[in-house]
mmCIF file of C-alpha atoms and ligand atoms in Angstrom:
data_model
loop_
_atom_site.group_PDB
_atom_site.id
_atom_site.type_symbol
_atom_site.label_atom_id
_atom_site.label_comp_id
_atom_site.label_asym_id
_atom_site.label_seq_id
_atom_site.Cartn_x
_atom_site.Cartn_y
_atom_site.Cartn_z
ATOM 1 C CA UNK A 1 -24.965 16.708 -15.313
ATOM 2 C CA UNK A 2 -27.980 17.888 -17.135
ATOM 3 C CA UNK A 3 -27.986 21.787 -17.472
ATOM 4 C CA UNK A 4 -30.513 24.309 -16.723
ATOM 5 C CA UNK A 5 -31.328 24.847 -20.226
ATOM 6 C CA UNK A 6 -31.691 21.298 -21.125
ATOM 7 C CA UNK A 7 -33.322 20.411 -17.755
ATOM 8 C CA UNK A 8 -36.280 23.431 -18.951
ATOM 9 C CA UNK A 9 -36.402 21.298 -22.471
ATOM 10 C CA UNK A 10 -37.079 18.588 -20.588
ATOM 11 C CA UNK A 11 -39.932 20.057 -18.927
ATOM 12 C CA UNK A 12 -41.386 21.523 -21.911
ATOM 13 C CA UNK A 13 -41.128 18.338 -23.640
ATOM 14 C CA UNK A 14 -42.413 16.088 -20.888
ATOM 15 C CA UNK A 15 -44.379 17.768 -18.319
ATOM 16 C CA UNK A 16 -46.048 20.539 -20.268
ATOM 17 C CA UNK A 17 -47.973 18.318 -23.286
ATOM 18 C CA UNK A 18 -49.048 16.155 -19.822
ATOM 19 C CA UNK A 19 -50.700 18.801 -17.972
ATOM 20 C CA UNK A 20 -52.348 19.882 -21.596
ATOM 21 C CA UNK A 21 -53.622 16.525 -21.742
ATOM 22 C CA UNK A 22 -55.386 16.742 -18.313
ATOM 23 C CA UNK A 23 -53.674 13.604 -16.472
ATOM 24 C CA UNK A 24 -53.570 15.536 -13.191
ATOM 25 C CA UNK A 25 -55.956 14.948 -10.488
ATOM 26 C CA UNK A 26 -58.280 17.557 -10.084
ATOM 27 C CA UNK A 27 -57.552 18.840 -13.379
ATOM 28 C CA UNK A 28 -59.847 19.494 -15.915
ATOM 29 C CA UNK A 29 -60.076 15.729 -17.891
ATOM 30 C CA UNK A 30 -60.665 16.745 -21.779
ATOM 31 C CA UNK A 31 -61.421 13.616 -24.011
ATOM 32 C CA UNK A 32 -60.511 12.997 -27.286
ATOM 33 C CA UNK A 33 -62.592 15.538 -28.614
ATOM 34 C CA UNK A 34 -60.843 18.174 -26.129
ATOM 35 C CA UNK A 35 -64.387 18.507 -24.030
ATOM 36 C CA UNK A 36 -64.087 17.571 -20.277
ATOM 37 C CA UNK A 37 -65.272 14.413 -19.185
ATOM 38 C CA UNK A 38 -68.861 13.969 -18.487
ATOM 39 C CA UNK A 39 -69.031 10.678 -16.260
ATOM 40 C CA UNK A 40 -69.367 11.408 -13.128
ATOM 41 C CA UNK A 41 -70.007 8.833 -9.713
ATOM 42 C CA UNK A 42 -68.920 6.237 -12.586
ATOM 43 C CA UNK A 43 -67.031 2.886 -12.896
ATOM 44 C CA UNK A 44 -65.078 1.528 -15.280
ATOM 45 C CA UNK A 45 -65.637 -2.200 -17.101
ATOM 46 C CA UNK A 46 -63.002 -3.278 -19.118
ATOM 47 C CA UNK A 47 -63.867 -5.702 -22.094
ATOM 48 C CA UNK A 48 -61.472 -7.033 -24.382
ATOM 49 C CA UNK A 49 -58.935 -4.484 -25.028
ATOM 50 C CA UNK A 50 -61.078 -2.021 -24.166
ATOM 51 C CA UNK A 51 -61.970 0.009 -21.023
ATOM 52 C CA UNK A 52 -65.271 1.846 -20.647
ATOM 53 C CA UNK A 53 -66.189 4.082 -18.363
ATOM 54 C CA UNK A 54 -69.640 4.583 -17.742
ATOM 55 C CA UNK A 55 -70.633 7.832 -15.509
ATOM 56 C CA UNK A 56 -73.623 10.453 -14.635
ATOM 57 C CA UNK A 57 -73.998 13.041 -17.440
ATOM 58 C CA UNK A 58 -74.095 16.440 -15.565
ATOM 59 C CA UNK A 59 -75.296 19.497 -16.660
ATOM 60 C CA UNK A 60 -74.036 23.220 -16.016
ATOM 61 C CA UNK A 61 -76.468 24.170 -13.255
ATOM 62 C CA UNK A 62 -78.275 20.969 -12.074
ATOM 63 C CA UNK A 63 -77.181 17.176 -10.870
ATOM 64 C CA UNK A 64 -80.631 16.082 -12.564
ATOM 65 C CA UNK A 65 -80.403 14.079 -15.412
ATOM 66 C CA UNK A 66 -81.335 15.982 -18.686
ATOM 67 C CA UNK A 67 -79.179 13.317 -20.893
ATOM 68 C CA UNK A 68 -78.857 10.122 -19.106
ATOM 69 C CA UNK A 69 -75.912 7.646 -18.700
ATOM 70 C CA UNK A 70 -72.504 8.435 -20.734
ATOM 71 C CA UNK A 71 -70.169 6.289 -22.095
ATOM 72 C CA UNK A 72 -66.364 7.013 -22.758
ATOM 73 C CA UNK A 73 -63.576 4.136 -23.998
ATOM 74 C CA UNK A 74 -60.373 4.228 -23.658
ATOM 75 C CA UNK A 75 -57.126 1.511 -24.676
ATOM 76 C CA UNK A 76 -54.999 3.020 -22.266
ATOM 77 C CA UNK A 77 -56.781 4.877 -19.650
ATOM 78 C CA UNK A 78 -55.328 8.199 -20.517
ATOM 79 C CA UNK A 79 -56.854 8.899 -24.000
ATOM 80 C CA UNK A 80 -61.048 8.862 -23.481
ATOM 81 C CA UNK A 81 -63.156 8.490 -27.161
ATOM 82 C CA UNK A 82 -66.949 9.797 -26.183
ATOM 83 C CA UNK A 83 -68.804 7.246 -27.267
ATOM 84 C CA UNK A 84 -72.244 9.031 -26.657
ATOM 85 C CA UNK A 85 -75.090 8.636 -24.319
ATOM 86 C CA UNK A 86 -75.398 4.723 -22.737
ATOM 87 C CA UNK A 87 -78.754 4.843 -21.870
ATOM 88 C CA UNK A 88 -81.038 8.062 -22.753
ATOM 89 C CA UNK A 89 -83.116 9.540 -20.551
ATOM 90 C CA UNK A 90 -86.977 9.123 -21.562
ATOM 91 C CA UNK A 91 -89.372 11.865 -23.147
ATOM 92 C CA UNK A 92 -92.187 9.826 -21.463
ATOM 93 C CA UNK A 93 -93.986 11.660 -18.982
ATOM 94 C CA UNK A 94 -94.452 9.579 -16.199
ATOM 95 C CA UNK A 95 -91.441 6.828 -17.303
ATOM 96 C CA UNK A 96 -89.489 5.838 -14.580
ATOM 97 C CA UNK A 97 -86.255 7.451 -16.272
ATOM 98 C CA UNK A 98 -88.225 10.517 -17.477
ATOM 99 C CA UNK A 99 -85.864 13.351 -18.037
ATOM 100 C CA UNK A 100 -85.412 15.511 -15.209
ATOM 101 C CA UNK A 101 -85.009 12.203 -13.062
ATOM 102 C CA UNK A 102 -81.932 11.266 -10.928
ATOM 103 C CA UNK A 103 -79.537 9.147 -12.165
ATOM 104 C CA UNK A 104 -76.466 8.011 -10.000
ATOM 105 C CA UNK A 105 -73.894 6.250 -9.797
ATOM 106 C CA UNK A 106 -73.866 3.810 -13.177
ATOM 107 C CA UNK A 107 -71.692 0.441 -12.936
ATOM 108 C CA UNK A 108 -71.956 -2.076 -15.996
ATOM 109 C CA UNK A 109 -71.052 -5.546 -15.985
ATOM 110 C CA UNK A 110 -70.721 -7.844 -18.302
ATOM 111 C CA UNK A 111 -72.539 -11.449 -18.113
ATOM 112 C CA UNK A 112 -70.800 -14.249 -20.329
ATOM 113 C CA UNK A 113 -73.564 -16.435 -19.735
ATOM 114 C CA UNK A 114 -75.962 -14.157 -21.951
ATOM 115 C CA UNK A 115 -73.508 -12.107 -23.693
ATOM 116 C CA UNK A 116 -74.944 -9.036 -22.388
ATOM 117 C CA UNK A 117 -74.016 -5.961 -20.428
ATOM 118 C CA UNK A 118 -75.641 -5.178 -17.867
ATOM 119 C CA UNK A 119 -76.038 -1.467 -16.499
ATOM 120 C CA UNK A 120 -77.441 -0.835 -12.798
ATOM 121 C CA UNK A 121 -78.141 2.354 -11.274
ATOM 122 C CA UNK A 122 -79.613 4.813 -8.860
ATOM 123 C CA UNK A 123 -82.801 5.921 -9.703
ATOM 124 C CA UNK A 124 -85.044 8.742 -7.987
ATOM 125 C CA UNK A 125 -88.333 9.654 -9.719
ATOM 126 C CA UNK A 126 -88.599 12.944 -11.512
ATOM 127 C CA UNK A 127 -90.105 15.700 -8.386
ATOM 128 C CA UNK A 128 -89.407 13.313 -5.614
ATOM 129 C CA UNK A 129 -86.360 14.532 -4.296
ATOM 130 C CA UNK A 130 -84.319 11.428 -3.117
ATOM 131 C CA UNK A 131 -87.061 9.701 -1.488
ATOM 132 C CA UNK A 132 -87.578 7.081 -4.020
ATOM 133 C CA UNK A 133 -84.219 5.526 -3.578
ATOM 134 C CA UNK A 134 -84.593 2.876 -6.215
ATOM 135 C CA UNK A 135 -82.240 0.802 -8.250
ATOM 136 C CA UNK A 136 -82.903 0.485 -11.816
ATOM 137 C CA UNK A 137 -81.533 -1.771 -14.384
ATOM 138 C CA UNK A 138 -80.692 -1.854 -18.518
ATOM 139 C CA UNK A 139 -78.619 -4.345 -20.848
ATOM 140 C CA UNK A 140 -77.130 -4.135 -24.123
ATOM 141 C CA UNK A 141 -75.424 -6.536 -26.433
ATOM 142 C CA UNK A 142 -72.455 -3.877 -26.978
ATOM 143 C CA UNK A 143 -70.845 -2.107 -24.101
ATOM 144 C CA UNK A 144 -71.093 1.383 -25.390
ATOM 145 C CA UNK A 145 -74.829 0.747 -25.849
ATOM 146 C CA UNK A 146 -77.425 1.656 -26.380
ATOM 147 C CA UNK A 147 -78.962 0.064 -23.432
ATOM 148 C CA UNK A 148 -81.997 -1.141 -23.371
ATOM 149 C CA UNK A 149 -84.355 -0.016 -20.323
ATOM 150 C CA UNK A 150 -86.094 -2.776 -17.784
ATOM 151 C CA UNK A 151 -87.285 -1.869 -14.970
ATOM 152 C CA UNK A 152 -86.652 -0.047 -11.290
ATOM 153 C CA UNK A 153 -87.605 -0.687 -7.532
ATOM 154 C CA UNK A 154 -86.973 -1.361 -4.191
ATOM 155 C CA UNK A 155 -84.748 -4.291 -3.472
ATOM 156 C CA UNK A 156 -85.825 -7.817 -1.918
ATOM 157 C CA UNK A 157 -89.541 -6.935 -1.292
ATOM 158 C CA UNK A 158 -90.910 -9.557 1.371
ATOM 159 C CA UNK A 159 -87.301 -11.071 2.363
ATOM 160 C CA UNK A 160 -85.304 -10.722 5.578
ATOM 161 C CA UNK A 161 -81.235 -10.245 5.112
ATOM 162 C CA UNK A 162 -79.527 -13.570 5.855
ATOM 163 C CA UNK A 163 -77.393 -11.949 9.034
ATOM 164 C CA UNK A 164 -80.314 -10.547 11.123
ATOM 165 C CA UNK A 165 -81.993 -11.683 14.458
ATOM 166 C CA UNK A 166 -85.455 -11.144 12.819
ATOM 167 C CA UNK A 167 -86.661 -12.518 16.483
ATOM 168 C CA UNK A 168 -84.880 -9.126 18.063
ATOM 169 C CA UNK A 169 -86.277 -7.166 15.272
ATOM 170 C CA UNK A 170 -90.112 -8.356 15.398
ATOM 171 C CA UNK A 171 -89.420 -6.919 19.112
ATOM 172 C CA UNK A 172 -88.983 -3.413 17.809
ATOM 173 C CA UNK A 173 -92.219 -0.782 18.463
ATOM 174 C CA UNK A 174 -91.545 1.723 15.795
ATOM 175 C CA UNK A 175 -93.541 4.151 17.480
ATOM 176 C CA UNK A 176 -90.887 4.034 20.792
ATOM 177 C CA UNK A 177 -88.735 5.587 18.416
ATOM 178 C CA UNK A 178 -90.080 8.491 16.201
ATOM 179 C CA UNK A 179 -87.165 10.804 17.736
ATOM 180 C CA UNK A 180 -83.828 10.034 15.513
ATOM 181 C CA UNK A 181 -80.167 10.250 16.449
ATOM 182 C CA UNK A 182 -81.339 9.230 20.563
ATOM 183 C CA UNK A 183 -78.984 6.092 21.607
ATOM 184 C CA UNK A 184 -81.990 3.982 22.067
ATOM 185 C CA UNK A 185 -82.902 4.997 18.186
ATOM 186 C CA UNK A 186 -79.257 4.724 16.636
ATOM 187 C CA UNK A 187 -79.541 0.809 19.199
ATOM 188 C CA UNK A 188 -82.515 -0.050 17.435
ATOM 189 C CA UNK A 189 -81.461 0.645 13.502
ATOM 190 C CA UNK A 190 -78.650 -1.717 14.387
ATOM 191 C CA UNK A 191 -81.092 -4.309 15.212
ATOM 192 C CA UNK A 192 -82.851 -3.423 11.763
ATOM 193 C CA UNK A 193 -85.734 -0.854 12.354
ATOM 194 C CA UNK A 194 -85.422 0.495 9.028
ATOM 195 C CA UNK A 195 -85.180 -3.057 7.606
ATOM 196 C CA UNK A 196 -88.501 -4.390 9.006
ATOM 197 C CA UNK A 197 -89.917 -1.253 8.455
ATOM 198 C CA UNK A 198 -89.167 -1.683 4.446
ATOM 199 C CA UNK A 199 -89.344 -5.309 4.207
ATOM 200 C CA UNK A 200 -92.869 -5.308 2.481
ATOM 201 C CA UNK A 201 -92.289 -2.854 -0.513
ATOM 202 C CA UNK A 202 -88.222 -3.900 -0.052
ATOM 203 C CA UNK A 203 -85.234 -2.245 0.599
ATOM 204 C CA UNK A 204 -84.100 1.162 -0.408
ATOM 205 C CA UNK A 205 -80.559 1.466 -2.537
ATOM 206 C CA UNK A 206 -79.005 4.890 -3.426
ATOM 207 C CA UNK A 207 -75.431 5.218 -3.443
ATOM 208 C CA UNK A 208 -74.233 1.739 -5.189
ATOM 209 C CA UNK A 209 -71.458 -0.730 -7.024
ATOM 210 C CA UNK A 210 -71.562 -3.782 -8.421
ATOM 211 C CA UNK A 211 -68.602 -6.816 -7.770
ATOM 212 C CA UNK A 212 -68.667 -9.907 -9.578
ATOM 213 C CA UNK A 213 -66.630 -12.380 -7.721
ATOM 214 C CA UNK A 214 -64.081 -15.209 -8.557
ATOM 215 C CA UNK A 215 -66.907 -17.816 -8.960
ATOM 216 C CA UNK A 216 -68.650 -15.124 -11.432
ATOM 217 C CA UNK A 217 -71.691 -14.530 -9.035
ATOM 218 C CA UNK A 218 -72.282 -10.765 -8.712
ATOM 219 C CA UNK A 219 -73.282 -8.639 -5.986
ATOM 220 C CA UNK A 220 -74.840 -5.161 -5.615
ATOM 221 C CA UNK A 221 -73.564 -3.219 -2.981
ATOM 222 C CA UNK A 222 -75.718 -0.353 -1.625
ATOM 223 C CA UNK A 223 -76.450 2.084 0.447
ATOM 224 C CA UNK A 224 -79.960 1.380 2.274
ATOM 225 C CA UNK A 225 -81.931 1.922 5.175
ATOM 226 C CA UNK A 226 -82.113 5.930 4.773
ATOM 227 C CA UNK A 227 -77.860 5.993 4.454
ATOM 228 C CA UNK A 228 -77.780 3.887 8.017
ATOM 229 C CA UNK A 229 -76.290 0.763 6.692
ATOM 230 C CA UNK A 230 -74.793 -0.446 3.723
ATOM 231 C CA UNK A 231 -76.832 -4.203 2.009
ATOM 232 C CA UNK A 232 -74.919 -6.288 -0.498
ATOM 233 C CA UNK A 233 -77.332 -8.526 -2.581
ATOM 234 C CA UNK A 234 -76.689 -11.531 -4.729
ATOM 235 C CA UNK A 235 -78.041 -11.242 -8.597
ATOM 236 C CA UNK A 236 -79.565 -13.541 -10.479
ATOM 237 C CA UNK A 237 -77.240 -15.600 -12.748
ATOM 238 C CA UNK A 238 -78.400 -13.364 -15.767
ATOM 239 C CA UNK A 239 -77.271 -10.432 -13.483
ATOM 240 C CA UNK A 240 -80.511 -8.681 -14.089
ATOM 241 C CA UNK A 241 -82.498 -9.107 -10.953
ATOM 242 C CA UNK A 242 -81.687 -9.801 -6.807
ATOM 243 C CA UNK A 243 -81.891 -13.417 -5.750
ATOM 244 C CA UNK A 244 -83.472 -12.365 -2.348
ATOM 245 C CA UNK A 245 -80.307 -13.019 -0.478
ATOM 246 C CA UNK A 246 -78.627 -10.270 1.254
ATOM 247 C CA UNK A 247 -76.416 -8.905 4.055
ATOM 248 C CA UNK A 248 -76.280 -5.834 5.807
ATOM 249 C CA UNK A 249 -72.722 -4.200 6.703
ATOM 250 C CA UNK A 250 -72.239 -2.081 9.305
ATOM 251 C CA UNK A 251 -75.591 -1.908 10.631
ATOM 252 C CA UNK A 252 -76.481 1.874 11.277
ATOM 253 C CA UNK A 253 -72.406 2.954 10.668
ATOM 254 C CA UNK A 254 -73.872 5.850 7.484
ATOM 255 C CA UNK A 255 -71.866 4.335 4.844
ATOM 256 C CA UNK A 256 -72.106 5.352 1.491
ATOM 257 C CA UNK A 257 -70.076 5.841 -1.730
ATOM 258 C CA UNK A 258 -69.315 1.977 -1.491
ATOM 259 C CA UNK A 259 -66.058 0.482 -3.305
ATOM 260 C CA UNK A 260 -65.450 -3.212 -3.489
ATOM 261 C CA UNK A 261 -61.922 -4.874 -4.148
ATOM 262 C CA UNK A 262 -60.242 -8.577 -3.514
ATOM 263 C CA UNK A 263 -56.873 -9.055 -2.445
ATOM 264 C CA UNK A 264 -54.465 -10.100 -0.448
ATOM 265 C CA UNK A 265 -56.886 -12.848 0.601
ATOM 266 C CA UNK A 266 -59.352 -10.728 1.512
ATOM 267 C CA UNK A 267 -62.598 -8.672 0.718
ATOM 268 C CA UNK A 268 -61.822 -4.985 0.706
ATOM 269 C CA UNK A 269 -64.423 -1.935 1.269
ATOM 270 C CA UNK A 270 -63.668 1.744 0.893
ATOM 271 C CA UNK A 271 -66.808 4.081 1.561
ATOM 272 C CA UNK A 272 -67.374 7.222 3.077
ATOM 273 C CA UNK A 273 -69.563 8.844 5.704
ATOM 274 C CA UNK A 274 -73.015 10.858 5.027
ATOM 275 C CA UNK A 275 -72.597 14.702 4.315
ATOM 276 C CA UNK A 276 -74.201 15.313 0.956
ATOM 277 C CA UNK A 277 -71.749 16.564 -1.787
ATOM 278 C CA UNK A 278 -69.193 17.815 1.091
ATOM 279 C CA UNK A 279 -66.207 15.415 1.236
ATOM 280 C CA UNK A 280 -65.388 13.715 4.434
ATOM 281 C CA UNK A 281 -63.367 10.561 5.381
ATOM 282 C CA UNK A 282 -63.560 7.532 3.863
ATOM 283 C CA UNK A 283 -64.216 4.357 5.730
ATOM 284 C CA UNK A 284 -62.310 0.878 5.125
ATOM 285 C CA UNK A 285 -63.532 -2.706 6.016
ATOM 286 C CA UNK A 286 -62.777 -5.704 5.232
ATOM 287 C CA UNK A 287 -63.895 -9.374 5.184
ATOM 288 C CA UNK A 288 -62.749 -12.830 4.463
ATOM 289 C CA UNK A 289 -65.660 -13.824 2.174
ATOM 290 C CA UNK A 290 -67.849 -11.305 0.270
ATOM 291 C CA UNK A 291 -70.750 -11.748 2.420
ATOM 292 C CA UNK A 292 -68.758 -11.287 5.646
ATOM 293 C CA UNK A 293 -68.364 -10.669 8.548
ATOM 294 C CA UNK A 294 -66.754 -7.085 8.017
ATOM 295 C CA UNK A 295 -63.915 -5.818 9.874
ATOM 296 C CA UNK A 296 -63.864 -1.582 10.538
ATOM 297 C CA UNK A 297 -60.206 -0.306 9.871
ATOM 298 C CA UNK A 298 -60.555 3.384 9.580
ATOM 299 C CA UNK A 299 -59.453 6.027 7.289
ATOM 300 C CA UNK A 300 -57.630 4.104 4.305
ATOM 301 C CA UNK A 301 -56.332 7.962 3.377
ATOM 302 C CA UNK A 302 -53.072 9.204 4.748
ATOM 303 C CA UNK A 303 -51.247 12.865 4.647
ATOM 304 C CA UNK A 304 -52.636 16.295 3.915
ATOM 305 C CA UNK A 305 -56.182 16.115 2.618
ATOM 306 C CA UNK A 306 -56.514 12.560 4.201
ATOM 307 C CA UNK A 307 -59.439 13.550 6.207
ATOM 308 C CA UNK A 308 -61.769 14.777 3.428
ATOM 309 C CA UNK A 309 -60.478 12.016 1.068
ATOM 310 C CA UNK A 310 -58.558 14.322 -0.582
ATOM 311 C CA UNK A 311 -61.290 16.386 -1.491
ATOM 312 C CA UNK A 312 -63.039 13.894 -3.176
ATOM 313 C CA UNK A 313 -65.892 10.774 -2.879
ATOM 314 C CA UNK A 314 -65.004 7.639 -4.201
ATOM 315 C CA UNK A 315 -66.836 5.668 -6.607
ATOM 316 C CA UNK A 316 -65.340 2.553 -7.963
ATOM 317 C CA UNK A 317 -62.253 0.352 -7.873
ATOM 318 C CA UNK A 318 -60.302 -0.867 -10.907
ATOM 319 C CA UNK A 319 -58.163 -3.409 -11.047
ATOM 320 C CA UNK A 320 -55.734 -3.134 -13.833
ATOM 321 C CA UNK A 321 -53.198 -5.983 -13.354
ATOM 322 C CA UNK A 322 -53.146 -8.892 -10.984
ATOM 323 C CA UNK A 323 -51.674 -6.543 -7.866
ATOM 324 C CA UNK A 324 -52.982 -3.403 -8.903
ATOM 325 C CA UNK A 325 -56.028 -1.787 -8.213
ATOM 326 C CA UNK A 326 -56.868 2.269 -8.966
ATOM 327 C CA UNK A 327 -59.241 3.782 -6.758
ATOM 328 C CA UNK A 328 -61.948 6.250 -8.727
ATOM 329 C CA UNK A 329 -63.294 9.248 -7.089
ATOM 330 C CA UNK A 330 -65.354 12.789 -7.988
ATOM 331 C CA UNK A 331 -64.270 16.478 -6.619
ATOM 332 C CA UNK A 332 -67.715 17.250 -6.660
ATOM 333 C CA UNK A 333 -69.272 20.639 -7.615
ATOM 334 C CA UNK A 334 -72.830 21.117 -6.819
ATOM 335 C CA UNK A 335 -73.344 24.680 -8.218
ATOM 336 C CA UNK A 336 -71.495 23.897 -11.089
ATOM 337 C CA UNK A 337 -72.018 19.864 -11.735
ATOM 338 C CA UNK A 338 -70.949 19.612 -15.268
ATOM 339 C CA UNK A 339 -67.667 20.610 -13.889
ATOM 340 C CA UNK A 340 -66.877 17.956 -10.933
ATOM 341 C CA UNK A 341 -63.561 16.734 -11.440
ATOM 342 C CA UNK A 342 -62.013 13.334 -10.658
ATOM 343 C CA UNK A 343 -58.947 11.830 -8.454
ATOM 344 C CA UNK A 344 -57.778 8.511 -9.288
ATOM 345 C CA UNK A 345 -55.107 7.329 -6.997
ATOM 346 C CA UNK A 346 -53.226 3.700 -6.921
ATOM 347 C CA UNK A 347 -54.001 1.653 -4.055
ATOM 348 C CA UNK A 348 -51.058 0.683 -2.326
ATOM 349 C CA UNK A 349 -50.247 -1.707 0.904
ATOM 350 C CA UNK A 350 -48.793 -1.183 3.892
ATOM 351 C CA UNK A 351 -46.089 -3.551 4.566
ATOM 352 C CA UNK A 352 -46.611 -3.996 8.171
ATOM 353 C CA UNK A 353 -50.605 -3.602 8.775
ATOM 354 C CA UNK A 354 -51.196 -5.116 5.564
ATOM 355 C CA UNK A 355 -53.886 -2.742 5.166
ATOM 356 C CA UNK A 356 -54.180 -0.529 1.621
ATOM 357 C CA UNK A 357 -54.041 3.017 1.620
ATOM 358 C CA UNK A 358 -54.249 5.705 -0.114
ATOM 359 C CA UNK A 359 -51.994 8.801 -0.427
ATOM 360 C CA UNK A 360 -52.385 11.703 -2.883
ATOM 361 C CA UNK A 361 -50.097 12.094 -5.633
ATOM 362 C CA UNK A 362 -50.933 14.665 -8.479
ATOM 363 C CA UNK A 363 -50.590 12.714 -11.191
ATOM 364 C CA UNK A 364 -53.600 10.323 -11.465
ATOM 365 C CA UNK A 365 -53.386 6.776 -11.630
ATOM 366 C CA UNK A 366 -53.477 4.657 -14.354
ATOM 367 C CA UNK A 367 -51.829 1.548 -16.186
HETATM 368 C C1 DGJ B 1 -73.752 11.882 -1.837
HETATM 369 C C2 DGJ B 1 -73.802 10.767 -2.810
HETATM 370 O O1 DGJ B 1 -72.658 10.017 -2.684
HETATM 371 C C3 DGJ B 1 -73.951 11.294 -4.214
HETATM 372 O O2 DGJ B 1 -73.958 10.242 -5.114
HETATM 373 C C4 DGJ B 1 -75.224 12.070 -4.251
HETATM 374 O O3 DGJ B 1 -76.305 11.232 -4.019
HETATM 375 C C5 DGJ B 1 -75.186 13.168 -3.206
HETATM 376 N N1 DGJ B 1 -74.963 12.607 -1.906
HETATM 377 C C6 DGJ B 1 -76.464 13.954 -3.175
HETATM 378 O O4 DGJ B 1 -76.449 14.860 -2.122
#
């Protein structure tokens, strides 16, 4: 029998130094340096022995980006080194990535083919709001950086997705439809309103991951068509550009915050619905190849807090062994950004739906 003196030892040996060290959820997440993590809608890449995390600097009153893309690394998940600022912001006026810009949502991955890493991104245009909703891209030869800046835009200018009825959507008169939200409007997004609409100057891409799959293709999955529908488009074997194929998922369901996983034989999604920086419950799919056809399961999130994702918005998926994955999300705080916190949780599977979940524990996730 352990006694009630030894059992508050125990405590103060064990529990205490862990809660110092920030490994709860929602806790503040000091690094190495003792500072609070500053990575925020981020994703993790590991290389070698080495994980890095890659996130959205934010600042104390403002989600802009004064600083640019940070860069933490860790052995062991638990123990974050700042390794400084990825990719800068620019002092350019008029740069794409001028400071003051929006920067969201950072995934890097790594291309063995030309030995570099490759960064994509969110990117809205200093002053204009969201309404840019471009995707911009960087490398680097080392994964802490610096990157190196190359471009931004719209996505697949000129090119139809592969899993449209382009006949049905050449049917479409925008101008039947300038009221939103009516059935006949929500009918004709399905068909791909917004798509034809965009086609020309390509799609738009906010919220965003990146997957590279077993054959070492990668995808970038977004969310386009004004948050109505999620795309996933192939890269270019170099990783740095969009082949012109692409899919749309859940045509005019308001995905966004998309997470990618493969297991169990299949394709898994985790996303979440539309409401700004207000939590609400995340959406699973899933598919039996990559580019489809997509499967709607519900809310992957069970127990208290299961219907605002515990409070949270997720923003990647790890997987740090052959059967385990670690799903990555921000407690946002919009009138106080720098301090958004993060939930990681394992993601387990139900024995008798097969289906993952997700269930809050304190304690985040890790190896
Ligand atoms: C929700 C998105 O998931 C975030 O990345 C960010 O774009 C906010 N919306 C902005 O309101």
């Amino acid at each position: 029998m352990i006694g009630l003196k030894s059992m508050k030892q125990f405590l103060l040996l064990f529990f205490l130094p862990l809660c110092l060290m920030g490994q709860n959820n929602g806790a503040i997440w000091p690094d190495t340096d003792g500072v609070h993590i500053n990575a925020h809608g981020g994703g993790i890449l590991r290389y070698g022995k080495r994980y890095y995390w890659y996130g959205e600097h934010k600042s104390d009153n403002t989600s802009a980006a004064l600083v640019g893309i940070t860069c933490y690394s860790s052995t062991d998940l638990r123990h974050w080194h700042n390794e400084g600022v990825a990719l800068s912001v620019s002092d350019s006026v008029g740069s794409d990535i001028e400071r003051g810009c929006t920067m969201e949502r950072p995934k890097v991955i790594y291309n063995p083919r030309t030995k570099e890493f490759v960064l994509w991104f969110h990117l809205e245009l200093k002053g204009q709001g969201y309404g840019a909703a471009r995707s911009a891209v960087a490398v680097s030869k080392s994964p802490a950086g610096p990157f190196r800046y190359l471009r931004s835009g719209r996505i697949n200018p000129g090119r139809w997705p592969e899993n449209i009825d382009t006949a049905a959507v050449a049917l479409l008169r925008p101008e039947n439809y300038k009221e939103w939200w009516t059935p006949q409007w929500r009918k004709a997004i399905a068909t791909g309103l917004f798509v034809g609409r965009d086609r020309a100057g390509g799609q738009m891409a906010r919220d965003m991951t990146l997957y590279v799959d077993k054959d070492g293709k990668a995808y970038h999955l977004y969310s386009s068509e004004d948050n109505l529908t999620l795309q996933l488009a192939e890269l270019t074997p170099d990783y740095t550009a969009h082949t012109g194929r692409y899919w749309r998922i859940a045509p005019g369901g308001q995905n966004e915050a998309p997470t990618l996983f493969f297991s169990h034989g299949r394709y898994w999604l985790i996303a979440s619905g539309c409401t700004g920086w207000t939590p609400n419950a995340a959406r699973l799919f899933s598919a039996p190849t990559i580019t489809g056809p997509w499967t709607y399961h519900g809310n992957p999130c069970r127990g208290e807090g299961a219907e605002k994702t515990f409070g949270t918005q997720g923003t990647f998926i790890l997987q740090t062994s052959k059967h385990h994955f670690l799903f990555m999300a921000d407690e946002w705080r919009p009138h106080h950004p720098i301090d958004a916190r993060y939930l990681w949780l394992p993601i387990r599977f139900d024995k008798k739906t097969k289906l993952p979940y997700l269930e809050y524990q304190t304690h985040k996730a890790g190896l």
